[in-house]
CSV table of C-alpha atoms in Angstrom, one decimal:
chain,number,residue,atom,x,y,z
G,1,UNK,CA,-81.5,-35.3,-113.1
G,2,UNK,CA,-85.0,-33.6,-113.8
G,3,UNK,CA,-86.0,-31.0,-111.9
G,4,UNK,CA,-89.8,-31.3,-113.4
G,5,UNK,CA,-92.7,-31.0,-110.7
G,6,UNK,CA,-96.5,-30.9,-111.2
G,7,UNK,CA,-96.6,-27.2,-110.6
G,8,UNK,CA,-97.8,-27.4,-107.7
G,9,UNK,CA,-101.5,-26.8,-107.9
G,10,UNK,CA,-100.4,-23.5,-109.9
G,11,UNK,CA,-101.1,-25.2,-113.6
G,12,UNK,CA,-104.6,-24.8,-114.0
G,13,UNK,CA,-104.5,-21.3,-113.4
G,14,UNK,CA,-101.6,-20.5,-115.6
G,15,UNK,CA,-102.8,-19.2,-119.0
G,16,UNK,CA,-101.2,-17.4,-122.2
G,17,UNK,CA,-101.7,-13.9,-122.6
G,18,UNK,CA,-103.7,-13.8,-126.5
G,19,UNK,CA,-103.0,-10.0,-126.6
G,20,UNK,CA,-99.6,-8.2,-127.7
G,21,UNK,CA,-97.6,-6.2,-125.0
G,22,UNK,CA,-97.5,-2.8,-124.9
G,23,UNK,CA,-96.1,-1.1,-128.0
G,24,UNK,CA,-97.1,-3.3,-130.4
G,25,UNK,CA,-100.1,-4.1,-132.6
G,26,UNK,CA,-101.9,-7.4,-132.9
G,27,UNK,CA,-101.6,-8.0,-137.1
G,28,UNK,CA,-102.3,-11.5,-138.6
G,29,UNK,CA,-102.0,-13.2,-135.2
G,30,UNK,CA,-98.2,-11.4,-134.7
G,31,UNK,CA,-97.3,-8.6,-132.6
G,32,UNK,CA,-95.8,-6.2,-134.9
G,33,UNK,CA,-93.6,-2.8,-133.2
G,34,UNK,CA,-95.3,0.5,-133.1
G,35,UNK,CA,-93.2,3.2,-132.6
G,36,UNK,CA,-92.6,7.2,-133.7
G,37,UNK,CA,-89.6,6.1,-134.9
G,38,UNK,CA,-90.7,4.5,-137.4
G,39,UNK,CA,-91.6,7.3,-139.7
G,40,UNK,CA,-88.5,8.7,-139.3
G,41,UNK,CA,-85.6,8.4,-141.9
G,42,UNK,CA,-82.9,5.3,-141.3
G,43,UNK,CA,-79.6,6.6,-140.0
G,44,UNK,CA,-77.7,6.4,-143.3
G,45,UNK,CA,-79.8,9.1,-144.5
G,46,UNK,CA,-80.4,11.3,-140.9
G,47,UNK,CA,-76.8,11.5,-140.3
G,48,UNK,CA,-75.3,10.8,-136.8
G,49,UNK,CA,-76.8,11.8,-134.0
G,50,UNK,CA,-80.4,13.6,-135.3
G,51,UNK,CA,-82.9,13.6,-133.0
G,52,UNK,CA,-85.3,12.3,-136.0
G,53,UNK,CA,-83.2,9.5,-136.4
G,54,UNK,CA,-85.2,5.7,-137.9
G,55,UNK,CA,-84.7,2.3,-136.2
G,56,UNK,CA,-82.4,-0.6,-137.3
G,57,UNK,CA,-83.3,-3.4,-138.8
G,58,UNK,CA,-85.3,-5.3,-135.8
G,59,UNK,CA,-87.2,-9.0,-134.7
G,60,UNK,CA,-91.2,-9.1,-134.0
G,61,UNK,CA,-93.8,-10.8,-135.1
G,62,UNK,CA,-94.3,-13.2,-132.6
G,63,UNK,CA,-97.5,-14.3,-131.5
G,64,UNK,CA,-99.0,-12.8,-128.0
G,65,UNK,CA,-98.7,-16.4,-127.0
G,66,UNK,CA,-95.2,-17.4,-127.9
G,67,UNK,CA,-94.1,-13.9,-125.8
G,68,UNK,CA,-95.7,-14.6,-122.6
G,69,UNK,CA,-94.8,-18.4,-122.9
G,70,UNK,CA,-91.0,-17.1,-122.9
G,71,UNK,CA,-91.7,-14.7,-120.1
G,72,UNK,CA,-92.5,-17.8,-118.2
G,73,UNK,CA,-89.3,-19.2,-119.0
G,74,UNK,CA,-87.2,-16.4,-118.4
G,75,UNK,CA,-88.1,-16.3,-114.4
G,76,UNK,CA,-88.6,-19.6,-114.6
G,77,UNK,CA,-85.3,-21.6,-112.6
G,78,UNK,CA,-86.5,-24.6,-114.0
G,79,UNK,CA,-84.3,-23.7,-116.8
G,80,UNK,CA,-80.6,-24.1,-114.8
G,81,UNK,CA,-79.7,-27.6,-113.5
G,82,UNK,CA,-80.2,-27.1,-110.3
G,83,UNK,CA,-83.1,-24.5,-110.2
G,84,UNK,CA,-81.2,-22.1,-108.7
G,85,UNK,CA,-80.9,-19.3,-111.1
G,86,UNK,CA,-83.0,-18.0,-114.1
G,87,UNK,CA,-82.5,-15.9,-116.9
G,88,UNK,CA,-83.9,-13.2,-114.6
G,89,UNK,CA,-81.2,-13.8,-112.0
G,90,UNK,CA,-78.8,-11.7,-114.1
G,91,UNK,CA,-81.0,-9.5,-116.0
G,92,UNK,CA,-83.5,-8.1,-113.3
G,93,UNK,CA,-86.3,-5.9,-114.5
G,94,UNK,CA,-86.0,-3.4,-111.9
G,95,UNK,CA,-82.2,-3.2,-112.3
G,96,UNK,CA,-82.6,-2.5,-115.6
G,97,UNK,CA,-82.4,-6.1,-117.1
G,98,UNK,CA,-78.9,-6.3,-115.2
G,99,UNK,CA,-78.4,-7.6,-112.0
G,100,UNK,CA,-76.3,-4.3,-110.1
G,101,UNK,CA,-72.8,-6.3,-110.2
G,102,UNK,CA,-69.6,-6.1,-111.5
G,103,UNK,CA,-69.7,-9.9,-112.4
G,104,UNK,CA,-72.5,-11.7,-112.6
G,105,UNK,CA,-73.5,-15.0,-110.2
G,106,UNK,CA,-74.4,-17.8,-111.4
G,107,UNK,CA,-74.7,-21.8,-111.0
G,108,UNK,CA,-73.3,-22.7,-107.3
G,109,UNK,CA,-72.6,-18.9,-106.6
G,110,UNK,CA,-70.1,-19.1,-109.3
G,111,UNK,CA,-68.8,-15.4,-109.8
G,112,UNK,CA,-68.3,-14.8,-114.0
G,113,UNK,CA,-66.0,-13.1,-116.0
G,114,UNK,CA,-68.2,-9.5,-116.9
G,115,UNK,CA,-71.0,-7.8,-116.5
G,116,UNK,CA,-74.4,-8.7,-117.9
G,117,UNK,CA,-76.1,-6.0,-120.1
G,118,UNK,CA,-79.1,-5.0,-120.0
G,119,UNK,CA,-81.7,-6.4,-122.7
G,120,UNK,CA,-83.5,-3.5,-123.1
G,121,UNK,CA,-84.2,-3.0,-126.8
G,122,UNK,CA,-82.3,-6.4,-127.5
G,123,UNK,CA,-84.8,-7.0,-130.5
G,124,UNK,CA,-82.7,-4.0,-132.4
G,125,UNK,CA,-79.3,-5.6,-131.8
G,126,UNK,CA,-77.4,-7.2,-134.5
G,127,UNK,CA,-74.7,-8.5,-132.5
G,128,UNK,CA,-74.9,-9.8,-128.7
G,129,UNK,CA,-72.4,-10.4,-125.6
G,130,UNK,CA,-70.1,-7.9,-124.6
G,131,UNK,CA,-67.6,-9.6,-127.3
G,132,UNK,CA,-70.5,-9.6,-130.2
G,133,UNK,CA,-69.1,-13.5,-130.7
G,134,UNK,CA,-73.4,-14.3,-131.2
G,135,UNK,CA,-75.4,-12.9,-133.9
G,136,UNK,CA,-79.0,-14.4,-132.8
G,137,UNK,CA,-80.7,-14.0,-129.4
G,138,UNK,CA,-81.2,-17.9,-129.7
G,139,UNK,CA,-77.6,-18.5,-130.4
G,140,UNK,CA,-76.8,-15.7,-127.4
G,141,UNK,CA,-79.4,-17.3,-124.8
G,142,UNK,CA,-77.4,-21.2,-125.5
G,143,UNK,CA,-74.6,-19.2,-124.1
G,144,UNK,CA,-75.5,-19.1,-120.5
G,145,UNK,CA,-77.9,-21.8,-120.7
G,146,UNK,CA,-75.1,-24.5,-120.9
G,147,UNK,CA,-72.0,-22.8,-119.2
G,148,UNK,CA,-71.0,-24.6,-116.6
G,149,UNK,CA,-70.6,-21.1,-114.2
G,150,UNK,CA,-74.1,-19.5,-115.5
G,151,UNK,CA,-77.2,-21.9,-115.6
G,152,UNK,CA,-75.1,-25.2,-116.1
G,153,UNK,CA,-77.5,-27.3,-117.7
G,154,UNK,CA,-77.5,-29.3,-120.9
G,155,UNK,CA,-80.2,-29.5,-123.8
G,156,UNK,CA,-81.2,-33.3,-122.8
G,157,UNK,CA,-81.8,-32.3,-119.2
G,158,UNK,CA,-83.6,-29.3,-119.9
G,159,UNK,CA,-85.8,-31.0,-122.6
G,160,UNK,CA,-86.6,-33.6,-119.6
G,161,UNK,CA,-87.2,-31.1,-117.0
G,162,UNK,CA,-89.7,-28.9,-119.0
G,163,UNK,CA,-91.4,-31.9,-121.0
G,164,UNK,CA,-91.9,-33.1,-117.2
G,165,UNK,CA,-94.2,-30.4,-116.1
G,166,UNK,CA,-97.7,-31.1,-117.5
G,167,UNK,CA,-98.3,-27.0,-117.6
G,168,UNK,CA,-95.3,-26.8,-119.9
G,169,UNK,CA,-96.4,-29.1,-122.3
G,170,UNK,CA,-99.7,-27.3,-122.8
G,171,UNK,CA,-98.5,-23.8,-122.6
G,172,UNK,CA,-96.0,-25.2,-125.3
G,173,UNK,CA,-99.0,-26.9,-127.7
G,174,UNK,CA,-101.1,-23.3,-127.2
G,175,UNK,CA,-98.1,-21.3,-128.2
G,176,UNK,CA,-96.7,-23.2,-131.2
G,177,UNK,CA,-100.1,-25.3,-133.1
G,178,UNK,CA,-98.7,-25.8,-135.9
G,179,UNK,CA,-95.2,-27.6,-134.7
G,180,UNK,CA,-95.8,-29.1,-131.5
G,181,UNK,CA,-96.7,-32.8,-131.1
G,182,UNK,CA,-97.8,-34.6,-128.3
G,183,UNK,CA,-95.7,-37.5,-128.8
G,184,UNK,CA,-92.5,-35.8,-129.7
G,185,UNK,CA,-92.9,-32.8,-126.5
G,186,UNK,CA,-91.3,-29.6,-126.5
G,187,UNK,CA,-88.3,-28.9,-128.6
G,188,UNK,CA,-85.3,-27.0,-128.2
G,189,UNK,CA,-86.4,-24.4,-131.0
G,190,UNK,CA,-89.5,-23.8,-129.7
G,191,UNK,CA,-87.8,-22.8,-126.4
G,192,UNK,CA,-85.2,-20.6,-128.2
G,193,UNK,CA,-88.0,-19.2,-129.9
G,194,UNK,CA,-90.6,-18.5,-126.9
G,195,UNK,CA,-87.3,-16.8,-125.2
G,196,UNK,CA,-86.6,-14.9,-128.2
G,197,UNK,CA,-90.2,-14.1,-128.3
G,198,UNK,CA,-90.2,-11.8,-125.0
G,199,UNK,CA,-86.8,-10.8,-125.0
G,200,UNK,CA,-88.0,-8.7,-128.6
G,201,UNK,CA,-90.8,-7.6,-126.6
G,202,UNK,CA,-88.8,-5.3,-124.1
G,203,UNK,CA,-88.8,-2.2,-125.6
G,204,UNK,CA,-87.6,1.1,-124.4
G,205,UNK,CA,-88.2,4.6,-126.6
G,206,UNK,CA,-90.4,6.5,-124.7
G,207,UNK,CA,-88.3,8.9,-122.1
G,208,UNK,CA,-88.1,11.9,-121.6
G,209,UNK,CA,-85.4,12.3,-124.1
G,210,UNK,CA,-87.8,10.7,-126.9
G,211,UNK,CA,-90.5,13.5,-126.1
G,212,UNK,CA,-88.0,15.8,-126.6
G,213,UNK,CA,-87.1,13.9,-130.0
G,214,UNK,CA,-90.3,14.1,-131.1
G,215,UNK,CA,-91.4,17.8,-130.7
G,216,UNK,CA,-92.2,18.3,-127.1
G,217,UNK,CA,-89.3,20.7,-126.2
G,218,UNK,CA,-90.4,20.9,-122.3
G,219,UNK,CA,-89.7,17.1,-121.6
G,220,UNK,CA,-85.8,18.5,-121.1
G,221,UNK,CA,-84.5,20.8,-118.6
G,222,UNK,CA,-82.1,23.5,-119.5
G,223,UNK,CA,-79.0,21.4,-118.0
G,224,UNK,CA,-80.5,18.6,-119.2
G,225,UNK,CA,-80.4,20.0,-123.2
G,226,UNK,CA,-77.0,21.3,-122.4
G,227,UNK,CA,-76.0,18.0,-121.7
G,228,UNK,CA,-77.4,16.8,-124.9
G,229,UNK,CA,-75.5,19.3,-126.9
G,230,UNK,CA,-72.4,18.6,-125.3
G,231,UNK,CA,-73.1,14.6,-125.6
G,232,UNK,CA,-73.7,15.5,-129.5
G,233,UNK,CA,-70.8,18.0,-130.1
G,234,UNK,CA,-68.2,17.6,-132.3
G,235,UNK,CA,-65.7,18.0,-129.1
G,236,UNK,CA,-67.0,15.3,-126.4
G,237,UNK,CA,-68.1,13.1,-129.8
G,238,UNK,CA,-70.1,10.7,-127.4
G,239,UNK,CA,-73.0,10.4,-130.2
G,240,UNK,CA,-70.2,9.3,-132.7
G,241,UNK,CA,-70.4,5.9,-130.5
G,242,UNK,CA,-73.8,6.0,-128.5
G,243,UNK,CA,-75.8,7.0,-131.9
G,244,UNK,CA,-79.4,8.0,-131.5
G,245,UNK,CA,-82.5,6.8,-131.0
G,246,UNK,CA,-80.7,3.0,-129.5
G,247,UNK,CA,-77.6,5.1,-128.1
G,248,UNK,CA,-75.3,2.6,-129.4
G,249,UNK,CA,-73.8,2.3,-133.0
G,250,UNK,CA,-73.4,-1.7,-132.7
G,251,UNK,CA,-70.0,-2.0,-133.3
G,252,UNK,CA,-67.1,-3.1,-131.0
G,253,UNK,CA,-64.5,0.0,-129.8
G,254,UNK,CA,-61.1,-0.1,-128.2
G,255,UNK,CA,-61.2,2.0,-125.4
G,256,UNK,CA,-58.6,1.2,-122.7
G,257,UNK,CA,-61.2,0.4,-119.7
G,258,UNK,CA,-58.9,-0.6,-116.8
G,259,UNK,CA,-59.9,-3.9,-114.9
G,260,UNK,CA,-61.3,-4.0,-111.6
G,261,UNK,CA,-57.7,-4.7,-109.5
G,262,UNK,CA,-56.5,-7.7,-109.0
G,263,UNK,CA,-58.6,-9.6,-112.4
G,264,UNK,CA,-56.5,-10.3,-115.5
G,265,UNK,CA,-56.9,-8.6,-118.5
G,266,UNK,CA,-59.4,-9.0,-120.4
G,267,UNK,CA,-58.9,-9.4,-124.5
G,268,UNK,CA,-62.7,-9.0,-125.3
G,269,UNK,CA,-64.0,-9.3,-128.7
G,270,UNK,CA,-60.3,-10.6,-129.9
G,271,UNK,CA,-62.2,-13.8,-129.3
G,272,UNK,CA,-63.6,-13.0,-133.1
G,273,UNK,CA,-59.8,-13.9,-134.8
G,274,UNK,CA,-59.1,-9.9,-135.5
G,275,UNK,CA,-55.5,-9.2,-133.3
G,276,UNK,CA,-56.7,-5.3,-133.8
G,277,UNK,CA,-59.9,-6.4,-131.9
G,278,UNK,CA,-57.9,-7.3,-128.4
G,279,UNK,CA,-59.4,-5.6,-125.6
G,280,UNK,CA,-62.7,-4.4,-127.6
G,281,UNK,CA,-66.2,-4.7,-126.4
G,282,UNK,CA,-69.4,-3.8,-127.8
G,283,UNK,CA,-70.6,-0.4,-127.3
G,284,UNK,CA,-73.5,-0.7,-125.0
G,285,UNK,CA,-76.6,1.4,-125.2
G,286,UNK,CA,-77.6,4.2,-122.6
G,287,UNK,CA,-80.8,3.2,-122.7
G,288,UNK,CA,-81.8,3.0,-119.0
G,289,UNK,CA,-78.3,3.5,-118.3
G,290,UNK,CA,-79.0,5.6,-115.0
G,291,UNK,CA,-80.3,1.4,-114.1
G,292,UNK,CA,-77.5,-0.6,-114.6
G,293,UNK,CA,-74.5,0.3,-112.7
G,294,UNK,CA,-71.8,-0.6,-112.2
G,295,UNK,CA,-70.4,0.4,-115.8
G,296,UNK,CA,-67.8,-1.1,-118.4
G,297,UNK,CA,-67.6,-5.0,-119.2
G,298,UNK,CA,-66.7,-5.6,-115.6
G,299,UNK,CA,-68.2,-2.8,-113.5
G,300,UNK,CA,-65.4,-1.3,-112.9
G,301,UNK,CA,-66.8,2.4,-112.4
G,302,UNK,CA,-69.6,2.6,-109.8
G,303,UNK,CA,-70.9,6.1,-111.2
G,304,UNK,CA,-72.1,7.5,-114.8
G,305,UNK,CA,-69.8,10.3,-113.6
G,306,UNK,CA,-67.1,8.2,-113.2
G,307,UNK,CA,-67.4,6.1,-116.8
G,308,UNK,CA,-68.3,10.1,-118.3
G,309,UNK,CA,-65.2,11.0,-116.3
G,310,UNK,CA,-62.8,7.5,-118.1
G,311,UNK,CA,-63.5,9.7,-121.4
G,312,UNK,CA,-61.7,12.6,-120.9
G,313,UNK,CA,-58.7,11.6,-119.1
G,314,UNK,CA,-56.7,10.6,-121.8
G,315,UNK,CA,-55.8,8.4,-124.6
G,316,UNK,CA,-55.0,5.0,-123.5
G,317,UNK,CA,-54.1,6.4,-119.4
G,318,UNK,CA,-55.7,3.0,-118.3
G,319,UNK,CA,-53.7,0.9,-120.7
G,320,UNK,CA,-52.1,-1.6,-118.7
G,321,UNK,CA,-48.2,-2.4,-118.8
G,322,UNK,CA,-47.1,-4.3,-121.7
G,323,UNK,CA,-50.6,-3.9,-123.7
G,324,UNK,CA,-50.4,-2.0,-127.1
G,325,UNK,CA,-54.2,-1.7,-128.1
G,326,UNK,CA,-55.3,-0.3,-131.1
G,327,UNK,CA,-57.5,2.5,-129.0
G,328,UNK,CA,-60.4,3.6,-131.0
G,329,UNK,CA,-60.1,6.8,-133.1
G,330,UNK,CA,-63.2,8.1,-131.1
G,331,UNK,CA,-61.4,8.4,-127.5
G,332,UNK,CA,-59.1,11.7,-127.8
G,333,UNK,CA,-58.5,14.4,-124.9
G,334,UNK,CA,-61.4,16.0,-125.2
G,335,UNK,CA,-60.3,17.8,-121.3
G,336,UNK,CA,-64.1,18.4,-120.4
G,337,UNK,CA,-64.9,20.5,-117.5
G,338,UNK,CA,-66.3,19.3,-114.0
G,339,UNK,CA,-69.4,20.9,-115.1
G,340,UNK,CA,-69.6,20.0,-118.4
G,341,UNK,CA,-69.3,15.9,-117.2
G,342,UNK,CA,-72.4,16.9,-114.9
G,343,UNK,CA,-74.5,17.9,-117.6
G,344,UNK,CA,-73.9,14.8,-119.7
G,345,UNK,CA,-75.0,12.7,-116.5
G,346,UNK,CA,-78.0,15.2,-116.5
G,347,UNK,CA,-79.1,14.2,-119.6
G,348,UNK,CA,-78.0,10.5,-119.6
G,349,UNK,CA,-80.6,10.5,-116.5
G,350,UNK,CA,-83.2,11.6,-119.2
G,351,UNK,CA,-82.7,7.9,-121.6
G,352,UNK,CA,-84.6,6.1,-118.2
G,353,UNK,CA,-88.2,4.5,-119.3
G,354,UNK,CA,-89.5,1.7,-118.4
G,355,UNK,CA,-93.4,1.9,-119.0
G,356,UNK,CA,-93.4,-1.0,-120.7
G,357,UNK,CA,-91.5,-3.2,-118.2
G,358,UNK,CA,-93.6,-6.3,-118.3
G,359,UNK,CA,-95.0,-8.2,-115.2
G,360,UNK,CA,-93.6,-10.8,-113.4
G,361,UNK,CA,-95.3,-13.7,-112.9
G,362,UNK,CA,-97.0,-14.8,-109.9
G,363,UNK,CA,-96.9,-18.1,-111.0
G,364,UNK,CA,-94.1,-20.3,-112.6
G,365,UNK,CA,-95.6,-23.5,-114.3
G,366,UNK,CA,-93.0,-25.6,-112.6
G,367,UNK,CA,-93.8,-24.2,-109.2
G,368,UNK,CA,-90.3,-23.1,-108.2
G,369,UNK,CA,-90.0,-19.7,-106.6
G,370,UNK,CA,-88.5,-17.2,-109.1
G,371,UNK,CA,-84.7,-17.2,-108.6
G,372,UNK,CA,-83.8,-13.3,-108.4
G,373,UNK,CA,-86.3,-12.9,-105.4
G,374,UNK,CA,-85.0,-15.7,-103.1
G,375,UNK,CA,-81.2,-15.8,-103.6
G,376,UNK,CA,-79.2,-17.4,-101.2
G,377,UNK,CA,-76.1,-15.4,-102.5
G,378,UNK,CA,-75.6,-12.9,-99.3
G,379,UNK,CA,-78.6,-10.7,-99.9
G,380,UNK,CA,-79.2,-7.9,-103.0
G,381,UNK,CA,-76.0,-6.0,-103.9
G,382,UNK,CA,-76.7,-2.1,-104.3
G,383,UNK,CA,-76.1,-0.4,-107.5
G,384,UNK,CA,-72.3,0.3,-108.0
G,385,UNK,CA,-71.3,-2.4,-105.2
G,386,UNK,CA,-67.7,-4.1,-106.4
G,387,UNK,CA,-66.7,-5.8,-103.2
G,388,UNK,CA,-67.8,-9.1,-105.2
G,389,UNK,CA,-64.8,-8.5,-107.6
């Protein structure tokens, strides 16, 4: 089936941005990242936790074309086989990139298995999916592309429904001159790439934590710094795991998070082939964090104070029956007062910024409605919601 349609009178108006987003610099016809960060020294020579503290290694230099071509395509619903979700169905810019569930809806209402993460600052991540199985955001985006409960399509009917639209097919020979070809069409690479493209472009290092990083000592509050010294003390240890300036040290942890009741267990990144690896998931990033509930791989706390809360309960207390997981050196008994968990939701409120959220379109080059404003799914679900488990 192709879902291709002319656009709806909407083509002729639809045309490719030629300048770089927000935080990056037009060099050689590629947007390159411009950030404070950058003149700061990588983290194997700052040390864990420094406010001072370089990027990771990272993907630009795209061209301004190739980004807004694949911010097209991510609202676009065009993409799933039915054009019923987008990309942007599960990773909503105003929740943060996520969607505000537990588990995420797809194809035909289809509840999945986890959560989906936000894709803030996805450009710095070296591994992706909440069991790092992908190591490429266009070997992570064939992931929900082609499952059968996310956007259920294949790469032939995709190729057809995109090399239908007319708009598509120019946008596509504007944003790639030098490997399109009329009488080949578009190509799965250049649509991996165009997605890619934007995704690299959403960039988040500007709160009001990062002032305070950078010299500007007023951007905190006082609960709000005591919250950051107890976040990077050497007895709550949370920047041992969320490490400055992403808030996340890439790797995959064991930490005992209980499922929602009444959903299996879930073995995570054991998916890899390590047996020590059963019931670990990537350690997300804060950034925006204050966005995104509910928290863990399945939303299973509703609250930053309940996830700040999971911490100092115990080694292994949520460990269910018959489990022995290697739990991550990291989660001790660190026995954290009530007030002390309040100040490290005060300053995880200070990692929000989203000045350089980009805009939506208010056109799609297939002419479909954007997916995440029209769902037909029971209406929006507030933040922290897990009736849907």
């Amino acid at each position: 089936m192709c879902l291709g349609v002319a656009g709806a009178g909407a083509g002729e108006r639809i045309r490719l941005n030629t300048d770089c987003p927000p935080g990056f610099e037009l060099s050689a016809g590629h947007c390159e990242l411009r950030s404070l960060y950058q003149r700061y020294a990588s983290l194997q020579d700052a040390g864990v936790g420094g406010l001072k503290t370089g990027l990771p290694d990272y993907r630009d230099g795209f061209s301004p074309r190739q980004i807004d071509l694949g911010r097209y395509l991510f609202f676009d619903p065009l993409l799933s086989a039915d054009g019923d979700v987008s990309c942007a169905s599960c990773h909503q810019p105003d929740r943060g990139f996520a969607d505000g569930r537990g588990r995420s809806v797809g194809h035909d209402g289809q509840l999945g298995t986890r959560s989906a993460p936000s894709l803030w600052n996805v450009a710095f991540q070296q591994r992706l999916f909440w069991d790092a199985r992908s190591g490429s955001l266009e070997q992570q985006m064939q992931g929900p592309l082609y499952d059968p409960v996310e956007m259920a399509n294949t790469p032939a009917q995709l190729l057809a429904s995109l090399n239908g639209v007319d708009t598509y097919r120019r946008l596509f020979a504007e944003a790639f001159p030098d490997s399109y070809e009329p009488a080949q069409g578009i190509t799965l690479e250049q649509i991996y790439r165009a997605i890619a493209a934007f995704e690299s472009s959403l960039v988040s290092l500007n709160s009001r934590y990062d002032q305070y990083a950078h010299g500007y000592a007023d951007a905190l509050t006082a609960r709000e710094k005591e919250g950051l010294n107890i976040f990077r003390s050497f007895v709550a240890r949370c920047a041992e795991c969320h490490t400055p300036p992403l808030f996340t040290n890439q790797q995959v942890a064991v930490i005992g998070t209980p499922e929602p009741e009444g959903m299996a267990f879930d073995p995570g990144a054991e998916v890899l082939g390590e047996s020590s690896q059963r019931g670990g998931f990537k350690v997300p990033s804060l950034r925006n964090i204050a966005l995104t509930a509910p928290y863990m791989h399945s939303g299973r706390f509703a609250t930053l104070r309940e996830a700040a809360e999971f911490y100092t309960l115990g080694r292994g207390h949520a460990v269910p029956e018959g489990e022995e997981l290697k739990i991550h050196w990291h989660i001790w008994e660190p026995q954290l007062s009530d007030s002390e968990l309040d100040r490290l939701v005060d300053f995880m409120n200070t990692l929000t910024d989203e000045r350089f959220k980009p805009r939506e379109p208010a056109l799609l080059p297939s002419g479909l409605a954007p997916a995440h404003r029209t769902t037909a799914r029971g209406g929006e679900l507030a933040s922290g919601e897990q009736n849907n488990e």
